[in-house]
Each structure stands twice: as C-alpha cells, then as structure tokens.
Tab-separated table of C-alpha atoms and ligand atoms in Angstrom:
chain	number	residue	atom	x	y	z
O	1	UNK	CA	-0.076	-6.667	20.618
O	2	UNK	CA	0.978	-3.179	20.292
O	3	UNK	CA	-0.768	-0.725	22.646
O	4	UNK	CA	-4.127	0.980	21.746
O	5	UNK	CA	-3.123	3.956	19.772
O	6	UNK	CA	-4.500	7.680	20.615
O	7	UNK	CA	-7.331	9.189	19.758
O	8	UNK	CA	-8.053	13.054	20.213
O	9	UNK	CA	-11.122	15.395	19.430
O	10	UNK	CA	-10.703	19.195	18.539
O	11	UNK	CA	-13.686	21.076	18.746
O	12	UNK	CA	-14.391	24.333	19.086
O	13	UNK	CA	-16.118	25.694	22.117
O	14	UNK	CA	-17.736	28.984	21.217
O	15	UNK	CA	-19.840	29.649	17.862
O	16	UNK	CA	-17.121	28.652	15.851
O	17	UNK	CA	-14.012	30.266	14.078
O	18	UNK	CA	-12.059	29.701	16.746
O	19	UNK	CA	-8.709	28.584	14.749
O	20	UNK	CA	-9.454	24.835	15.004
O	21	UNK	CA	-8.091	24.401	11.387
O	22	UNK	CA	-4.903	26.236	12.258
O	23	UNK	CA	-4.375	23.560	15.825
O	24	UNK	CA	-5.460	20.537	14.054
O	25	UNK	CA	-2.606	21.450	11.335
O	26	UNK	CA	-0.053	21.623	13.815
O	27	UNK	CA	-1.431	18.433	15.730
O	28	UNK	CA	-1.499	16.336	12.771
O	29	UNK	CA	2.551	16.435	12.177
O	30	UNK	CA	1.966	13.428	14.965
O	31	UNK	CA	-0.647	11.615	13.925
O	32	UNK	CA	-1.699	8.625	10.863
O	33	UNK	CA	-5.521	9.850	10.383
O	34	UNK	CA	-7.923	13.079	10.389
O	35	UNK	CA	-11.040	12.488	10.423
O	36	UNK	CA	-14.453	15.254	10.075
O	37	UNK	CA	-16.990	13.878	11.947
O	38	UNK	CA	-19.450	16.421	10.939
O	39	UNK	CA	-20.797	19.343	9.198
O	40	UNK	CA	-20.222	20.009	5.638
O	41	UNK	CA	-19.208	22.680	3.490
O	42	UNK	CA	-20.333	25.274	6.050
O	43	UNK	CA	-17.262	25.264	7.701
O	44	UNK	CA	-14.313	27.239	6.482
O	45	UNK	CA	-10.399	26.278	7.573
O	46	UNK	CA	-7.998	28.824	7.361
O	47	UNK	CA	-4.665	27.335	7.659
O	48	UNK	CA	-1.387	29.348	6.615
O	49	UNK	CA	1.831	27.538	5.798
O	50	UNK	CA	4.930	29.605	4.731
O	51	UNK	CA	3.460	32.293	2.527
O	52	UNK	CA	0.344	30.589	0.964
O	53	UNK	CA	-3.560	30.436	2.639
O	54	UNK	CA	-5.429	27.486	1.991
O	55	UNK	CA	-9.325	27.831	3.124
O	56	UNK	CA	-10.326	23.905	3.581
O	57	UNK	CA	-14.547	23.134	3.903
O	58	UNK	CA	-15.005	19.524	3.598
O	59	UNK	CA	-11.204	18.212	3.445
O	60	UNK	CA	-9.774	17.642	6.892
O	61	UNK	CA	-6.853	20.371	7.867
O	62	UNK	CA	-4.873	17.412	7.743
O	63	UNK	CA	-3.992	17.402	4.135
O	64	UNK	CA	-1.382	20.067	4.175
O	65	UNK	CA	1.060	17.307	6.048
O	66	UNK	CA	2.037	14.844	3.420
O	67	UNK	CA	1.138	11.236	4.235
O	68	UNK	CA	-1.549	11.545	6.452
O	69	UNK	CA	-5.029	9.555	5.940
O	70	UNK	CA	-7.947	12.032	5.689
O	71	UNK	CA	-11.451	11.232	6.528
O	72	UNK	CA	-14.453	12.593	5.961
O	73	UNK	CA	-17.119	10.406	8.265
O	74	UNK	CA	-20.379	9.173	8.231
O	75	UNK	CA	-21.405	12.439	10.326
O	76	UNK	CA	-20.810	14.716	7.640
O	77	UNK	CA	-23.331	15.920	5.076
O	78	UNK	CA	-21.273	15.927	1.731
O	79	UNK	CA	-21.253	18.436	-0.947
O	80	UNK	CA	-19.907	16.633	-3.845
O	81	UNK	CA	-19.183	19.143	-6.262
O	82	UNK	CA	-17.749	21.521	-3.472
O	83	UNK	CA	-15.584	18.703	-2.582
O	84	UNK	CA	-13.953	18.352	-6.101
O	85	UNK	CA	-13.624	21.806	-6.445
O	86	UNK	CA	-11.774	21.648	-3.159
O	87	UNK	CA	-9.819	18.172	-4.296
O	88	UNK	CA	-9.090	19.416	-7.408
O	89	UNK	CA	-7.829	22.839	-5.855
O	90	UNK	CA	-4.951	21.125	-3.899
O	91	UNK	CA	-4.053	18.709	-6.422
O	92	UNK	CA	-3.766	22.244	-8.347
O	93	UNK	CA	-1.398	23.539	-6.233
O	94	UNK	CA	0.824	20.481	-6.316
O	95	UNK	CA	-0.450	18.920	-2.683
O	96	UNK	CA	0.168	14.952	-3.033
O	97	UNK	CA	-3.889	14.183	-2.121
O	98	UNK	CA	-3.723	11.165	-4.363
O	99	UNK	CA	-4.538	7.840	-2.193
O	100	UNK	CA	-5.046	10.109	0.940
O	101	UNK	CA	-8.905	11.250	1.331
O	102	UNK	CA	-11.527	8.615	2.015
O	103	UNK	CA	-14.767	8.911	2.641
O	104	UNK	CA	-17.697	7.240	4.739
O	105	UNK	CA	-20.189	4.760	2.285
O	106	UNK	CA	-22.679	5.937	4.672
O	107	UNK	CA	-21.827	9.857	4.500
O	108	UNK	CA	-25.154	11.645	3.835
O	109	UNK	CA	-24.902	13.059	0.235
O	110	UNK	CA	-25.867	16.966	0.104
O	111	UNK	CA	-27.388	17.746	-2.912
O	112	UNK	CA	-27.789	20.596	-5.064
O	113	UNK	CA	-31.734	21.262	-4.445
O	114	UNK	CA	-31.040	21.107	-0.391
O	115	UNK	CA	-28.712	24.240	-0.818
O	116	UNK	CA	-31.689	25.993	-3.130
O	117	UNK	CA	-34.134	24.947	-0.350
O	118	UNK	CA	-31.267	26.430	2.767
O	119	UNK	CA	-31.582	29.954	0.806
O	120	UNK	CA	-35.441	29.777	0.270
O	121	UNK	CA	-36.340	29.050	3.726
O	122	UNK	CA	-33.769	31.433	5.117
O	123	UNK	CA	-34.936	34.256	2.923
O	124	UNK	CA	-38.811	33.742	4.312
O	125	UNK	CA	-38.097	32.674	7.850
O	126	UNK	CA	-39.950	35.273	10.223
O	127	UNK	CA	-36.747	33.878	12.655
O	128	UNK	CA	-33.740	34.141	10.583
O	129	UNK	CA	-30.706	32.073	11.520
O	130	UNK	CA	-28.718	33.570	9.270
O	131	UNK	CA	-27.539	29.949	7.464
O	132	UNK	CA	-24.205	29.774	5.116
O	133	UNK	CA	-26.846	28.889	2.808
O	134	UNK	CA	-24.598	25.593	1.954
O	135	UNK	CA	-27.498	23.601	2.378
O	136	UNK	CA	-26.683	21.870	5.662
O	137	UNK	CA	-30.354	22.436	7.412
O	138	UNK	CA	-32.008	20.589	4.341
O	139	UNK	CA	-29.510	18.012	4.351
O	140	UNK	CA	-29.798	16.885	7.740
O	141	UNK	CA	-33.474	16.944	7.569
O	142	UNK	CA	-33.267	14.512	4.806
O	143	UNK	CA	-31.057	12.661	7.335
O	144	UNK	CA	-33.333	12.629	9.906
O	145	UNK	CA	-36.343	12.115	7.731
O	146	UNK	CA	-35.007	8.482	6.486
O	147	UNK	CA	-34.860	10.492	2.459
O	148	UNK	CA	-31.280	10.958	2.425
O	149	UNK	CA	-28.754	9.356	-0.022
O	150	UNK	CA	-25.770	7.994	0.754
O	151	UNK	CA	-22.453	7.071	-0.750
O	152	UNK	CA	-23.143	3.602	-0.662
O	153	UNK	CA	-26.528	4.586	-3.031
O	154	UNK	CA	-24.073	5.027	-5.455
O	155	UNK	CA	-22.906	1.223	-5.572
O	156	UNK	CA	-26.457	0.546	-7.178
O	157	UNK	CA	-27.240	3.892	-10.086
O	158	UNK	CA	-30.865	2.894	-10.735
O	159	UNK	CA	-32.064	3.018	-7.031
O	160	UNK	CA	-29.554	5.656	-6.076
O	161	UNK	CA	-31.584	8.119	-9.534
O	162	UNK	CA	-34.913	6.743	-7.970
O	163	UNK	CA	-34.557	8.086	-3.888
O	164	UNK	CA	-32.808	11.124	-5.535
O	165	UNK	CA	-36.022	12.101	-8.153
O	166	UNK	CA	-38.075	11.782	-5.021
O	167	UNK	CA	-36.156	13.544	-2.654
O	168	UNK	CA	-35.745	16.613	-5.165
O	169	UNK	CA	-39.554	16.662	-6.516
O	170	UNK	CA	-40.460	16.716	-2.493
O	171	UNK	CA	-37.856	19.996	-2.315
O	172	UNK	CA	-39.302	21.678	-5.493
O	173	UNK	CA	-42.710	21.628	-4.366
O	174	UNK	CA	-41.661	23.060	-1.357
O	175	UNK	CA	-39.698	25.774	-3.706
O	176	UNK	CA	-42.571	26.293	-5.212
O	177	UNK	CA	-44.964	26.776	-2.319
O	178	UNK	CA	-41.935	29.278	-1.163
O	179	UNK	CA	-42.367	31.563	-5.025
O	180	UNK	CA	-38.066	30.679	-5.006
O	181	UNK	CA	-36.874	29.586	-8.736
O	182	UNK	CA	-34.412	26.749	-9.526
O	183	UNK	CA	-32.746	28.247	-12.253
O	184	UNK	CA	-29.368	26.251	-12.794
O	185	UNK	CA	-30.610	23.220	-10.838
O	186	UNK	CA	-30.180	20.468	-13.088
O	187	UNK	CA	-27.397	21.563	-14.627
O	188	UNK	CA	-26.134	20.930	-10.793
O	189	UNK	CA	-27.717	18.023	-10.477
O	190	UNK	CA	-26.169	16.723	-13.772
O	191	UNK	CA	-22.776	17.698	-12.908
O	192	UNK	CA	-23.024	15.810	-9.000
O	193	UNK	CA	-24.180	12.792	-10.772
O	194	UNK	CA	-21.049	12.888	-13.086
O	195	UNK	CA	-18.482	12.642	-10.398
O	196	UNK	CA	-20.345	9.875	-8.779
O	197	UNK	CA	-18.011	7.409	-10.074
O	198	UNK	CA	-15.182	9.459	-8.896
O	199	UNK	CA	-16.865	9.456	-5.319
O	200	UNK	CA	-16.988	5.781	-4.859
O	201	UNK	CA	-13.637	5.466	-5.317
O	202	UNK	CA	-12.939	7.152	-2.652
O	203	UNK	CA	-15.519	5.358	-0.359
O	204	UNK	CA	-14.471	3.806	2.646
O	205	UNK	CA	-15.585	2.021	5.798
O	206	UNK	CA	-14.440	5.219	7.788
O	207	UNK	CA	-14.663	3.293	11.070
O	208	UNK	CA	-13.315	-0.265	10.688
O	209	UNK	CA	-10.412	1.698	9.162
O	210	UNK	CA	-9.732	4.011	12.254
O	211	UNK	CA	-10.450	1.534	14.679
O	212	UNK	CA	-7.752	-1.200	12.649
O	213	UNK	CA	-5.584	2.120	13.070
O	214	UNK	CA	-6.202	2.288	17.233
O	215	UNK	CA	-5.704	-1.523	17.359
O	216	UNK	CA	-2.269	-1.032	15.418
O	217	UNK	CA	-1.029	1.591	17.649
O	218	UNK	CA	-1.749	4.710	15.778
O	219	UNK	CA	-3.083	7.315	16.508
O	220	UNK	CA	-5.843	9.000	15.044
O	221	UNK	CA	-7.132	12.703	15.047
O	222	UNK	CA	-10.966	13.900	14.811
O	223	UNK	CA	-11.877	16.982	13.724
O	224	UNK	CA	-14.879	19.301	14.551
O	225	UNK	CA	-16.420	22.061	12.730
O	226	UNK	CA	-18.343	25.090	14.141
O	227	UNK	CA	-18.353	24.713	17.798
O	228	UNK	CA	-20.522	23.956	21.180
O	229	UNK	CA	-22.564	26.825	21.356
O	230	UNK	CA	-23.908	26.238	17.319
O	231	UNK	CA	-24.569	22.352	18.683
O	232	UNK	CA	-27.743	21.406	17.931
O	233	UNK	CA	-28.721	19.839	21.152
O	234	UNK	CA	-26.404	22.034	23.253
O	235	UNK	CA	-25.868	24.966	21.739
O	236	UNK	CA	-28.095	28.555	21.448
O	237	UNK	CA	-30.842	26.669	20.063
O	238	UNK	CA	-32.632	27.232	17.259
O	239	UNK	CA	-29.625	30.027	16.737
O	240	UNK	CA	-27.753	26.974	15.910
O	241	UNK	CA	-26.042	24.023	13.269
O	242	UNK	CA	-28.339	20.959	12.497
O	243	UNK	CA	-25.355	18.881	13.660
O	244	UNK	CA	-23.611	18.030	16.797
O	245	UNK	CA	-20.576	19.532	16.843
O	246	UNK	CA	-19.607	18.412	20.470
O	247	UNK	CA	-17.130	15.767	21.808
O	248	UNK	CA	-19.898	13.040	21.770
O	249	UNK	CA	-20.664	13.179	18.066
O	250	UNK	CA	-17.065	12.074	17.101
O	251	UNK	CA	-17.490	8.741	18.044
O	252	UNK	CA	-21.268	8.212	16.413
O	253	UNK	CA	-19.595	10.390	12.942
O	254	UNK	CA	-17.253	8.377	12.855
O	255	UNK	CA	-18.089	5.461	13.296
O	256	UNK	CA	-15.968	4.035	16.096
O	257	UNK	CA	-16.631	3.711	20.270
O	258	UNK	CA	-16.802	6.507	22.938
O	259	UNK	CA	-14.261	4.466	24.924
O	260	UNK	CA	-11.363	5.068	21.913
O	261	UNK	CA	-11.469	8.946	22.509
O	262	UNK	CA	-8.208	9.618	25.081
O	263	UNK	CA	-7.865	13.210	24.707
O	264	UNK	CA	-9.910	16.494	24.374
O	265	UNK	CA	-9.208	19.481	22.940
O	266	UNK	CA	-11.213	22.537	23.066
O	267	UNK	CA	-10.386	25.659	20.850
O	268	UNK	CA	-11.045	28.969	22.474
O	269	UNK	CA	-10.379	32.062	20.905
O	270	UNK	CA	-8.532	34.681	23.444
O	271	UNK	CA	-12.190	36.467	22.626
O	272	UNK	CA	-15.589	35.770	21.732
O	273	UNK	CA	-16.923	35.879	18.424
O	274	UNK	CA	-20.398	35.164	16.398
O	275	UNK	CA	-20.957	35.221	12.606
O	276	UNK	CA	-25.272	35.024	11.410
O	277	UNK	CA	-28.030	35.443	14.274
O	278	UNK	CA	-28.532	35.042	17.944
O	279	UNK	CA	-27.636	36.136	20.917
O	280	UNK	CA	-23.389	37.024	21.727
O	281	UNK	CA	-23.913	37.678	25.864
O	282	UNK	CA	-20.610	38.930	25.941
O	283	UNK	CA	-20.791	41.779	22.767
O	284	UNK	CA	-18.748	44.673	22.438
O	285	UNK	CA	-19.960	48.129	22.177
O	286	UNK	CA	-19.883	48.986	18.516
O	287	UNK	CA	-16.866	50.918	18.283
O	288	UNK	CA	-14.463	48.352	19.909
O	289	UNK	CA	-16.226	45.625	17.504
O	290	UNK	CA	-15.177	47.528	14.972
O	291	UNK	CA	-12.164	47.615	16.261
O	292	UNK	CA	-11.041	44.464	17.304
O	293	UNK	CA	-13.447	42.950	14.351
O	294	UNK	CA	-10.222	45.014	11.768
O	295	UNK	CA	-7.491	43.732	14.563
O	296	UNK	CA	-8.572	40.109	14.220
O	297	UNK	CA	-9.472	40.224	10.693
O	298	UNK	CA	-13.171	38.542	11.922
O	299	UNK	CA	-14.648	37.832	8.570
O	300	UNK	CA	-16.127	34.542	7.738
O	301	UNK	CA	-13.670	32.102	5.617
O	302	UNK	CA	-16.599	30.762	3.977
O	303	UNK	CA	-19.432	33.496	3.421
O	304	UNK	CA	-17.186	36.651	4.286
O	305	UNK	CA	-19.758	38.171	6.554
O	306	UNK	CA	-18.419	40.052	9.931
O	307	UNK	CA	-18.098	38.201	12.552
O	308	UNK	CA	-19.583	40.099	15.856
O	309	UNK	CA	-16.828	40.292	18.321
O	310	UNK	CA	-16.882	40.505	22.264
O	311	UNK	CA	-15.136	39.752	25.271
O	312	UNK	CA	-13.854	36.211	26.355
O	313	UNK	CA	-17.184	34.596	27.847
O	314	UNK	CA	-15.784	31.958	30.776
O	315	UNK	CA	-19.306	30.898	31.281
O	316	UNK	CA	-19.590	29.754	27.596
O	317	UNK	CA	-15.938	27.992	28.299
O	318	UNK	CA	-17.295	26.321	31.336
O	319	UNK	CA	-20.275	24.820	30.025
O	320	UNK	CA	-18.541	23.964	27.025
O	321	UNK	CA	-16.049	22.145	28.989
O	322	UNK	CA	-18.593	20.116	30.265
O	323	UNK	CA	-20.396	19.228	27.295
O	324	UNK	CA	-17.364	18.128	25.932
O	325	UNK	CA	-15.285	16.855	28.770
O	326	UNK	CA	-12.465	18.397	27.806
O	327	UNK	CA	-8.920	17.184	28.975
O	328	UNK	CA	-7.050	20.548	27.458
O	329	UNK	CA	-7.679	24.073	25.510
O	330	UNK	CA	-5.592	25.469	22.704
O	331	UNK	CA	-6.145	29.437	22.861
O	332	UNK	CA	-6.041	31.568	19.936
O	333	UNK	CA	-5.119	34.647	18.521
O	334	UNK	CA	-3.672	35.867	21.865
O	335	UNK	CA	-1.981	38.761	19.464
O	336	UNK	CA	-5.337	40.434	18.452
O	337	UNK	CA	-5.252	41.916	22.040
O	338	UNK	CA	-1.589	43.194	22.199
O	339	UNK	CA	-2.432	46.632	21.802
O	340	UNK	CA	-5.794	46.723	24.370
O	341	UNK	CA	-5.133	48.454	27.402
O	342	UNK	CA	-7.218	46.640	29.381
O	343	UNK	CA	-9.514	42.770	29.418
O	344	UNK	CA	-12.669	41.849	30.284
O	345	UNK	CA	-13.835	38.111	31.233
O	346	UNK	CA	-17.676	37.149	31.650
O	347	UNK	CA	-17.347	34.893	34.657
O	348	UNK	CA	-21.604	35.472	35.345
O	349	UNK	CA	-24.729	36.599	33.706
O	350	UNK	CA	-26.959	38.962	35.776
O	351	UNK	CA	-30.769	38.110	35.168
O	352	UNK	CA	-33.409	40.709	35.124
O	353	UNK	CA	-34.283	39.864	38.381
O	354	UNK	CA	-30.549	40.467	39.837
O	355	UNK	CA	-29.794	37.306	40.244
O	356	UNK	CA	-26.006	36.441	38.797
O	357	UNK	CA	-25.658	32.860	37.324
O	358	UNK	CA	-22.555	31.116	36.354
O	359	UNK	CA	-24.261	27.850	34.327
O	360	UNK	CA	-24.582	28.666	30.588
O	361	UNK	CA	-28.752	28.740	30.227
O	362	UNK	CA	-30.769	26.510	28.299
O	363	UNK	CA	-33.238	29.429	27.017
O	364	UNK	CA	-31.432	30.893	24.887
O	365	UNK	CA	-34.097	33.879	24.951
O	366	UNK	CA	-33.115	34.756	27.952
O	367	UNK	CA	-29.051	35.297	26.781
O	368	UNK	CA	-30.736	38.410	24.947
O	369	UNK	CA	-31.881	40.214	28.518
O	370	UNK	CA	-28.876	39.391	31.074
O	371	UNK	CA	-26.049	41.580	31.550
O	372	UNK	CA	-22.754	40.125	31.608
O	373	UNK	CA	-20.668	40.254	35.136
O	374	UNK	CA	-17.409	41.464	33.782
O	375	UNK	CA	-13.781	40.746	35.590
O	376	UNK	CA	-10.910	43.489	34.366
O	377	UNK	CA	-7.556	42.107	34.012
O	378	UNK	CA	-4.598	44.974	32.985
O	379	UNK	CA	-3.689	44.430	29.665
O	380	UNK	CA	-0.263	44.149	28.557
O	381	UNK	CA	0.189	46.388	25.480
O	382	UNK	CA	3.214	44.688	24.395
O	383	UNK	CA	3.702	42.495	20.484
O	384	UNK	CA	3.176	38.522	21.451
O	385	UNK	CA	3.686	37.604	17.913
O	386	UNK	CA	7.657	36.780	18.289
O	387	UNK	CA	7.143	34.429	21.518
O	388	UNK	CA	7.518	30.726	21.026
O	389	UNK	CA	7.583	29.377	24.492
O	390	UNK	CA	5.315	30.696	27.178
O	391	UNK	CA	7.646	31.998	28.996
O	392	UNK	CA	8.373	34.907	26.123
O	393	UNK	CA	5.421	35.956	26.928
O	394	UNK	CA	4.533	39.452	28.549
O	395	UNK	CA	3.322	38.738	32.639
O	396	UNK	CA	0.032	40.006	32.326
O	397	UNK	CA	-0.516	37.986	28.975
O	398	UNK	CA	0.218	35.023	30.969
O	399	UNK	CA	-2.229	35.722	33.684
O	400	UNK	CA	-5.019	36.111	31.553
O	401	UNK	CA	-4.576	32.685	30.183
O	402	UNK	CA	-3.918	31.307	33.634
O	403	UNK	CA	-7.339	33.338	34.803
O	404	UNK	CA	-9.121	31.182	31.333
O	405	UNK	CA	-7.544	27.893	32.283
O	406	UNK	CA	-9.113	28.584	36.035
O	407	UNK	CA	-12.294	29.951	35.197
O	408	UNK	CA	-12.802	27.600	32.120
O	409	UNK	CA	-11.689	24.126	33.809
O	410	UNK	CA	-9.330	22.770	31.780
O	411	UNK	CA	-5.597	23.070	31.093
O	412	UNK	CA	-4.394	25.319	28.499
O	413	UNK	CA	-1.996	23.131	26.189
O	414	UNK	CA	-1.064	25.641	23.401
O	415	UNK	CA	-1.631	29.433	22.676
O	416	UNK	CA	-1.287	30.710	18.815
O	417	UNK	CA	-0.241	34.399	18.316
O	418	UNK	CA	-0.085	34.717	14.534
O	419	UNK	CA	-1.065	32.263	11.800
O	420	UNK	CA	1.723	30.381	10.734
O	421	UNK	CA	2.389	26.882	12.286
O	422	UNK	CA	5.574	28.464	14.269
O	423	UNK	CA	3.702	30.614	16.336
O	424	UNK	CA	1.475	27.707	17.668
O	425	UNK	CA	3.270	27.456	21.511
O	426	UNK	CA	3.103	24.374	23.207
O	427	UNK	CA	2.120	24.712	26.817
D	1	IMP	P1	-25.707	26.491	8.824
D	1	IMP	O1	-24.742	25.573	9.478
D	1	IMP	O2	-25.239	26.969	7.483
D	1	IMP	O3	-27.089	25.915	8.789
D	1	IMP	O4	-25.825	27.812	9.727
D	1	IMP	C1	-26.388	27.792	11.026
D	1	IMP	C2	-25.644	28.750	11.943
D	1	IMP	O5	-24.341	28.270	12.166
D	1	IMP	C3	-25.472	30.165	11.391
D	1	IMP	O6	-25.505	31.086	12.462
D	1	IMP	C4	-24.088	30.149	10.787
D	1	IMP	O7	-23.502	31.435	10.714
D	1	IMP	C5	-23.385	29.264	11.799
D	1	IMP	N1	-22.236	28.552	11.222
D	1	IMP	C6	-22.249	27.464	10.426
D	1	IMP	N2	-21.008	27.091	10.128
D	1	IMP	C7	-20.185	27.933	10.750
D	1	IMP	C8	-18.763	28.018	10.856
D	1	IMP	O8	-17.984	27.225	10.309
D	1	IMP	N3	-18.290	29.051	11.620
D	1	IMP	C9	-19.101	29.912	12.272
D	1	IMP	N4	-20.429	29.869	12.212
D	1	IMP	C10	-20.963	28.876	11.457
C-alpha cells in the first residue's frame, strides 16, 4: 500500500487578497489535485506567469500548470455562466483545460436572480456590507434554507425547472417588495439553463475522487478564498462572507475527513488590507493609504474597488493562526514596503477603558473604538524584488518577517516580492 498522500490548505488569514492565488500557483507544480472548497465568483486570483495576467474566480489557481486535476467542491456556490466565461477564457488562450476541471454533484448552483437579490438588499441595507454583488449572500441562504439546487438537480430537468421556478418566484417577490427591477433576468436564466448539459459533464464525486487520490499516494491541494477575518463564524461578523473560509471548512467543502489535512498554510500579506465595510483596526492615516494603496496596486481583482490599506495586524495573525491551526505562513508582497522608512506591527488593541488586549475580539463593534498598540521596526529602504533566497534579503527585511513568524505563531515558509512565480522564495 503506498503511503497516504499529502494534503495541504491555503487560506488566507486577513480579509482577503492576500496573494493566495499567486502561492497556490507555485505550490501546485507538486501536487495531482486543487480543489476550492468554497466561495464563488466573489473571489478574484491574480496569478502572473511570464508576461500574461490571468484573474481566476471559480477555477482553482491550479489550472495554469498543465496536468493538474481541478476541483471545484461541494462548498462552493457556483456561478454557471461566470464559470464558462472563465472556462471558455482559458481554453481561449490556448490553456489545455480539457478533461481537467470537475465539479461537486452536490455544489450549490448560484443563480442569476440570487445575484439581482445580493445588489437589491445591499443597495437598501441600513448596514451595508459592501457585497461583490456576485450573489454569494443569496446563494448561501438558499443553502441554508434547504431551496438550493444542485448539480446533481440537473441529472433529472423536470424537478431540477420545478425547485428552480420556486426558488426564483420566492426572490422576485422579495425584488418586488425591495421596488429593484429584473430587467435581463430570464434572458440569464435561459442562458444558465443552456449550459446545463455542459455542467454535468463535468460533475464529479469531488470527495471519493480526492480521497482515492490520498489512498494512492498523491497529494492533493485545497484552496481558500477570502480569508479568516471575512469567515462567517470567525470573522468581523456581520462585516463578513456567508461562507467559512477557515481551515475547518476544507474538509466539510470538500467532501473528505479532517484527519487527511497534513499541512497548513496561511497567506499573510507583509500589510493589512480591507476591500467593502467594517472595521480595519490597524488603518493607515489617509495619506500613507494612498500611498501604499498606489505602491501595492490594492484594487480589487474582481470589483476594482480600493482596497483600505494599514499596517501588519499580529493580533489578526494570531487569532487567525488559531482558527486555522496553521503549520506555516507564506508572506506577501514584502516589495510594497522597500521604499518605507520605517514599520509598524499591531501586537495589542487598547480598549477605551486602557486596557491593552492581545486576543482578536468577538464584537466586532468594539474593533471600531480601540487604538492599536503599535511596535516600530527600522525599515530597510532597499529593492527586495531581485532576491530569491532569503538570505538576499536586506537585514532589517529579514527581521520583520522573523518579528511576524514570532508574534504570529507559525513558521514563515515562503515570502513573494513581485508577481511572477520566480520571486516566490522558499523559506
Ligand atoms: P460577498 O462575499 O460578496 O457577500 O461580500 C462580503 C464581504 O466580503 C465584503 O466586504 C466583500 O468586499 C468581501 N469579499 C468577498 N470576497 C472577497 C475577496 O475575494 N477578497 C476580498 N474581500 C472579499
């Protein structure tokens, strides 16, 4: 019997964007699968190879390495014409997808009417979250509310037209009671209903064919989208996703075992950022947003909205270490700080009341009235972008990571400073 092969989880660890497309590109090279175990088309991939950008939403980052499996898992809300669009974009630009992208029979289907009903909401909300306005919110509750569709509707068309009439006419009377039109709608619908042929092909049992993989000795990668702080249970609730996107949901969006996962990889940015509302504890004034906003090019992949920036927030990294059990941290975009003369870390978070606390808080109210207790490390004003081994690295550079790994629990294991896949640096 060949030995259990291994199986690793990258998620993010702040409010997402933290580069996890760019770190599961370079991981996959070594591994047989990628699998999403969540999310849906609010996510946004950058990953650069040589001189073209691909921006992935549904499609695991894995694609761009020929011959790996890609999954999309039960966890994931799918936006079927999005995905073709997507599909159809790579085979476009000559990427060999044929035979490689499966997906879950029991992957939620998001439909056109949930992303009408993400906008409408959004637009009246006295509390805005400031949504992608893919739809995900509606398509989860749908989930949750036992009205979903799923892949495996499709097998038989008459039901699978039956749960979706009743699922939309509940959403349009709540469009209605909300004044918002649904101009276009059913020329959406039509079109999603089209490719549902074209879906089931690709339908698979997602987690008999991962854990066949384990049992065979490969090894298997699972993605996450957005990251700890937008979890739904754990995150800066209700400033938040409607999934989990923490270690714990791979397993259950995938459909395999907690006991498969081996490894743990969080993805921290070298600083903090936030894209739509809530609170960011660790914010910059608004001239050094600005600033390091241009530096990083902090615009979201998917909605291009600025992303708020701020310093790197260790008690975020902490708690999200936790949550996730991390067994390593990829940093990113150390080079967006060459130029800074000097660092700040959030190691605590002064209360009103003067008390400093070091645990991430559960009210997330509160993340709006404490002050940040700042450490300053010397910057080191020097171009990172050339280095490919750690040791190319300026000192001070280095001791700021070493300071994250310390203050964050968990062993840094690479460190990007640019975009393409040879300025990823193994730890
Ligand atoms: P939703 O996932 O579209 O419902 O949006 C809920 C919150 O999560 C909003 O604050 C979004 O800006 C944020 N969000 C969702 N997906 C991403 C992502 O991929 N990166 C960063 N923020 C995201």
């Amino acid at each position: 019997m060949p030995e259990q092969g291994a199986c690793t989880v990258v998620v993010g660890c702040q409010w997402g964007d933290e580069g996890k497309g760019k770190i599961v590109d370079v991981l996959a090279e070594n591994v047989d699968i990628v699998a999403r175990y969540q999310g849906g088309a609010n996510a946004g991939h950058t990953v650069h190879v040589g001189d073209g950008q691909f921006v992935l939403h549904q499609i695991p980052s894995g694609i761009l390495h020929s011959g790996r499996r890609c999954l999309l898992g039960n966890g994931v809300v799918l936006d079927v014409l999005q995905f073709f669009e997507e599909y159809d974009a790579l085979l476009d630009r000559g990427i060999d997808i044929k035979g490689r992208v499966g997906v879950s029979y029991r992957a939620q289907l998001l439909m056109p009417y949930h992303r009408y009903l993400d906008k409408a909401v959004e637009d009246s909300a006295v509390t805005k979250i400031g949504t992608t306005g893919r739809g995900i919110g509606p398509a989860y509750e749908d989930k949750a509310g036992r009205r979903g569709v799923r892949v495996a509707d499709l097998l038989a068309p008459e039901r699978f037209a039956k749960r979706v009439d009743a699922a939309k006419a509940r959403v349009c009377g709540r469009l209605e009671e909300l004044g918002a039109g649904t101009e276009e709608l059913d020329r959406a619908m039509d079109a999603t209903f089209a490719l549902g042929d074209r879906l089931l092909a690709l339908a698979a049992d997602v987690g008999k064919e991962i854990s066949a993989a384990l049992a065979g000795g490969r090894s298997v990668l699972l993605e996450g989208a957005q990251g700890t702080a937008l979890d739904l249970d754990h995150g800066t609730y209700p400033f938040v996703t409607s999934s989990n996107t923490t270690a714990g949901a791979a397993a259950i969006g995938t459909g395999i075992g907690p006991t498969s996962i081996t490894d743990v990889i969080g993805v921290v940015k070298a600083y903090t950022t936030r894209v739509g509302e809530g609170p960011l504890p660790s914010a910059f004034e608004p001239e050094m947003d600005e600033h390091v906003r241009k530096l990083g090019g902090e615009f979201g992949a998917t909605t291009g909205r600025p992303r708020r920036c701020g310093w790197f927030d260790a008690v975020l990294t902490r708690y999200a270490s936790q949550v996730n059990g991390l067994t390593g941290i990829a940093v990113t975009k150390l080079d967006v700080l060459d130029t800074l003369p000097e660092l700040k870390i959030a190691t605590g978070y002064r209360m009103p009341s003067g008390k400093v606390r070091e645990f991430f808080p559960a009210d997330t109210w509160s993340l709006s009235e404490i002050e940040p207790v700042y450490e300053t490390l010397p910057g080191w004003q020097a171009p990172t972008t050339e280095a490919r081994k750690l040791d190319d690295l300026p000192r001070n550079a280095r001791s700021y990571l070493d300071r994250i790994e310390e203050l964050t629990n968990a062993p840094v294991r690479w460190v990007s400073v640019g975009t393409q896949r040879s300025q990823i640096i193994p730890v």
